[in-house]
Amino acid sequence: MDIYQHRRHNKNLLMVHLIFVTKYRKKIVLGDFRDAVK
């Protein structure tokens, strides 16, 4: 039972990480692109 909970926990951490990366990467990439265009 402990192994199942551990895997589930890791899956949730991975999902949160992917949401965080995709949410904030767009702002960072657009910011760098704007600086390059100026």
PDB file of N, CA and C in Angstrom:
ATOM      1  N   MET A   1       0.816  -1.200   0.000  1.00  0.00           N
ATOM      2  CA  MET A   1       0.000   0.000   0.000  1.00  0.00           C
ATOM      3  C   MET A   1       0.862   1.267   0.000  1.00  0.00           C
ATOM      4  N   ASP A   2       1.991   1.230   0.689  1.00  0.00           N
ATOM      5  CA  ASP A   2       2.861   2.402   0.727  1.00  0.00           C
ATOM      6  C   ASP A   2       3.425   2.732  -0.653  1.00  0.00           C
ATOM      7  N   ILE A   3       3.723   1.685  -1.426  1.00  0.00           N
ATOM      8  CA  ILE A   3       4.287   1.923  -2.753  1.00  0.00           C
ATOM      9  C   ILE A   3       3.268   2.646  -3.631  1.00  0.00           C
ATOM     10  N   TYR A   4       2.015   2.277  -3.567  1.00  0.00           N
ATOM     11  CA  TYR A   4       0.975   2.915  -4.378  1.00  0.00           C
ATOM     12  C   TYR A   4       0.833   4.390  -4.015  1.00  0.00           C
ATOM     13  N   GLN A   5       0.824   4.697  -2.736  1.00  0.00           N
ATOM     14  CA  GLN A   5       0.692   6.088  -2.316  1.00  0.00           C
ATOM     15  C   GLN A   5       1.894   6.908  -2.766  1.00  0.00           C
ATOM     16  N   HIS A   6       3.067   6.310  -2.718  1.00  0.00           N
ATOM     17  CA  HIS A   6       4.276   7.013  -3.130  1.00  0.00           C
ATOM     18  C   HIS A   6       4.219   7.353  -4.621  1.00  0.00           C
ATOM     19  N   ARG A   7       3.787   6.393  -5.422  1.00  0.00           N
ATOM     20  CA  ARG A   7       3.676   6.649  -6.861  1.00  0.00           C
ATOM     21  C   ARG A   7       2.620   7.714  -7.138  1.00  0.00           C
ATOM     22  N   ARG A   8       1.538   7.651  -6.452  1.00  0.00           N
ATOM     23  CA  ARG A   8       0.483   8.643  -6.661  1.00  0.00           C
ATOM     24  C   ARG A   8       0.991  10.033  -6.287  1.00  0.00           C
ATOM     25  N   HIS A   9       1.726  10.120  -5.227  1.00  0.00           N
ATOM     26  CA  HIS A   9       2.266  11.403  -4.782  1.00  0.00           C
ATOM     27  C   HIS A   9       3.234  11.966  -5.828  1.00  0.00           C
ATOM     28  N   ASN A  10       4.089  11.116  -6.363  1.00  0.00           N
ATOM     29  CA  ASN A  10       5.028  11.573  -7.383  1.00  0.00           C
ATOM     30  C   ASN A  10       4.300  12.050  -8.635  1.00  0.00           C
ATOM     31  N   LYS A  11       3.242  11.366  -8.994  1.00  0.00           N
ATOM     32  CA  LYS A  11       2.478  11.764 -10.173  1.00  0.00           C
ATOM     33  C   LYS A  11       1.882  13.150  -9.962  1.00  0.00           C
ATOM     34  N   ASN A  12       1.352  13.404  -8.783  1.00  0.00           N
ATOM     35  CA  ASN A  12       0.778  14.713  -8.503  1.00  0.00           C
ATOM     36  C   ASN A  12       1.840  15.799  -8.527  1.00  0.00           C
ATOM     37  N   LEU A  13       3.017  15.508  -7.988  1.00  0.00           N
ATOM     38  CA  LEU A  13       4.089  16.495  -8.019  1.00  0.00           C
ATOM     39  C   LEU A  13       4.498  16.805  -9.452  1.00  0.00           C
ATOM     40  N   LEU A  14       4.536  15.796 -10.301  1.00  0.00           N
ATOM     41  CA  LEU A  14       4.897  15.999 -11.697  1.00  0.00           C
ATOM     42  C   LEU A  14       3.860  16.870 -12.400  1.00  0.00           C
ATOM     43  N   MET A  15       2.587  16.643 -12.130  1.00  0.00           N
ATOM     44  CA  MET A  15       1.536  17.435 -12.758  1.00  0.00           C
ATOM     45  C   MET A  15       1.629  18.893 -12.321  1.00  0.00           C
ATOM     46  N   VAL A  16       1.884  19.136 -11.047  1.00  0.00           N
ATOM     47  CA  VAL A  16       2.009  20.511 -10.554  1.00  0.00           C
ATOM     48  C   VAL A  16       3.209  21.176 -11.201  1.00  0.00           C
ATOM     49  N   HIS A  17       4.309  20.461 -11.337  1.00  0.00           N
ATOM     50  CA  HIS A  17       5.511  21.016 -11.951  1.00  0.00           C
ATOM     51  C   HIS A  17       5.249  21.384 -13.413  1.00  0.00           C
ATOM     52  N   LEU A  18       4.561  20.530 -14.148  1.00  0.00           N
ATOM     53  CA  LEU A  18       4.278  20.821 -15.552  1.00  0.00           C
ATOM     54  C   LEU A  18       3.375  22.035 -15.696  1.00  0.00           C
ATOM     55  N   ILE A  19       2.390  22.164 -14.824  1.00  0.00           N
ATOM     56  CA  ILE A  19       1.504  23.326 -14.868  1.00  0.00           C
ATOM     57  C   ILE A  19       2.298  24.592 -14.572  1.00  0.00           C
ATOM     58  N   PHE A  20       3.164  24.552 -13.570  1.00  0.00           N
ATOM     59  CA  PHE A  20       3.973  25.717 -13.215  1.00  0.00           C
ATOM     60  C   PHE A  20       4.891  26.113 -14.366  1.00  0.00           C
ATOM     61  N   VAL A  21       5.539  25.128 -14.979  1.00  0.00           N
ATOM     62  CA  VAL A  21       6.483  25.417 -16.062  1.00  0.00           C
ATOM     63  C   VAL A  21       5.760  26.015 -17.257  1.00  0.00           C
ATOM     64  N   THR A  22       4.656  25.423 -17.670  1.00  0.00           N
ATOM     65  CA  THR A  22       3.965  25.936 -18.853  1.00  0.00           C
ATOM     66  C   THR A  22       3.320  27.286 -18.582  1.00  0.00           C
ATOM     67  N   LYS A  23       2.909  27.547 -17.351  1.00  0.00           N
ATOM     68  CA  LYS A  23       2.267  28.814 -17.031  1.00  0.00           C
ATOM     69  C   LYS A  23       3.264  29.963 -17.066  1.00  0.00           C
ATOM     70  N   TYR A  24       4.448  29.754 -16.538  1.00  0.00           N
ATOM     71  CA  TYR A  24       5.396  30.854 -16.413  1.00  0.00           C
ATOM     72  C   TYR A  24       6.425  30.900 -17.531  1.00  0.00           C
ATOM     73  N   ARG A  25       6.600  29.815 -18.266  1.00  0.00           N
ATOM     74  CA  ARG A  25       7.573  29.825 -19.359  1.00  0.00           C
ATOM     75  C   ARG A  25       7.138  30.805 -20.440  1.00  0.00           C
ATOM     76  N   LYS A  26       5.855  30.907 -20.715  1.00  0.00           N
ATOM     77  CA  LYS A  26       5.359  31.792 -21.769  1.00  0.00           C
ATOM     78  C   LYS A  26       5.728  33.239 -21.472  1.00  0.00           C
ATOM     79  N   LYS A  27       5.572  33.676 -20.227  1.00  0.00           N
ATOM     80  CA  LYS A  27       5.918  35.048 -19.866  1.00  0.00           C
ATOM     81  C   LYS A  27       7.412  35.295 -20.018  1.00  0.00           C
ATOM     82  N   ILE A  28       8.227  34.327 -19.624  1.00  0.00           N
ATOM     83  CA  ILE A  28       9.676  34.492 -19.709  1.00  0.00           C
ATOM     84  C   ILE A  28      10.122  34.541 -21.166  1.00  0.00           C
ATOM     85  N   VAL A  29       9.583  33.651 -21.994  1.00  0.00           N
ATOM     86  CA  VAL A  29       9.968  33.611 -23.410  1.00  0.00           C
ATOM     87  C   VAL A  29       9.521  34.883 -24.106  1.00  0.00           C
ATOM     88  N   LEU A  30       8.311  35.337 -23.855  1.00  0.00           N
ATOM     89  CA  LEU A  30       7.833  36.562 -24.485  1.00  0.00           C
ATOM     90  C   LEU A  30       8.635  37.767 -24.014  1.00  0.00           C
ATOM     91  N   GLY A  31       9.020  37.786 -22.755  1.00  0.00           N
ATOM     92  CA  GLY A  31       9.835  38.885 -22.231  1.00  0.00           C
ATOM     93  C   GLY A  31      11.183  38.944 -22.926  1.00  0.00           C
ATOM     94  N   ASP A  32      11.845  37.811 -23.109  1.00  0.00           N
ATOM     95  CA  ASP A  32      13.128  37.768 -23.810  1.00  0.00           C
ATOM     96  C   ASP A  32      12.953  38.163 -25.271  1.00  0.00           C
ATOM     97  N   PHE A  33      11.865  37.733 -25.881  1.00  0.00           N
ATOM     98  CA  PHE A  33      11.610  38.060 -27.281  1.00  0.00           C
ATOM     99  C   PHE A  33      11.377  39.562 -27.444  1.00  0.00           C
ATOM    100  N   ARG A  34      10.646  40.158 -26.534  1.00  0.00           N
ATOM    101  CA  ARG A  34      10.397  41.603 -26.605  1.00  0.00           C
ATOM    102  C   ARG A  34      11.691  42.391 -26.472  1.00  0.00           C
ATOM    103  N   ASP A  35      12.576  41.962 -25.569  1.00  0.00           N
ATOM    104  CA  ASP A  35      13.858  42.646 -25.402  1.00  0.00           C
ATOM    105  C   ASP A  35      14.705  42.529 -26.668  1.00  0.00           C
ATOM    106  N   ALA A  36      14.664  41.391 -27.325  1.00  0.00           N
ATOM    107  CA  ALA A  36      15.447  41.189 -28.544  1.00  0.00           C
ATOM    108  C   ALA A  36      14.907  42.052 -29.685  1.00  0.00           C
ATOM    109  N   VAL A  37      13.596  42.245 -29.742  1.00  0.00           N
ATOM    110  CA  VAL A  37      12.989  43.036 -30.811  1.00  0.00           C
ATOM    111  C   VAL A  37      13.290  44.520 -30.623  1.00  0.00           C
ATOM    112  N   LYS A  38      13.296  44.969 -29.380  1.00  0.00           N
ATOM    113  CA  LYS A  38      13.596  46.386 -29.108  1.00  0.00           C
ATOM    114  C   LYS A  38      15.026  46.679 -29.498  1.00  0.00           C
TER     115      LYS A  38
END
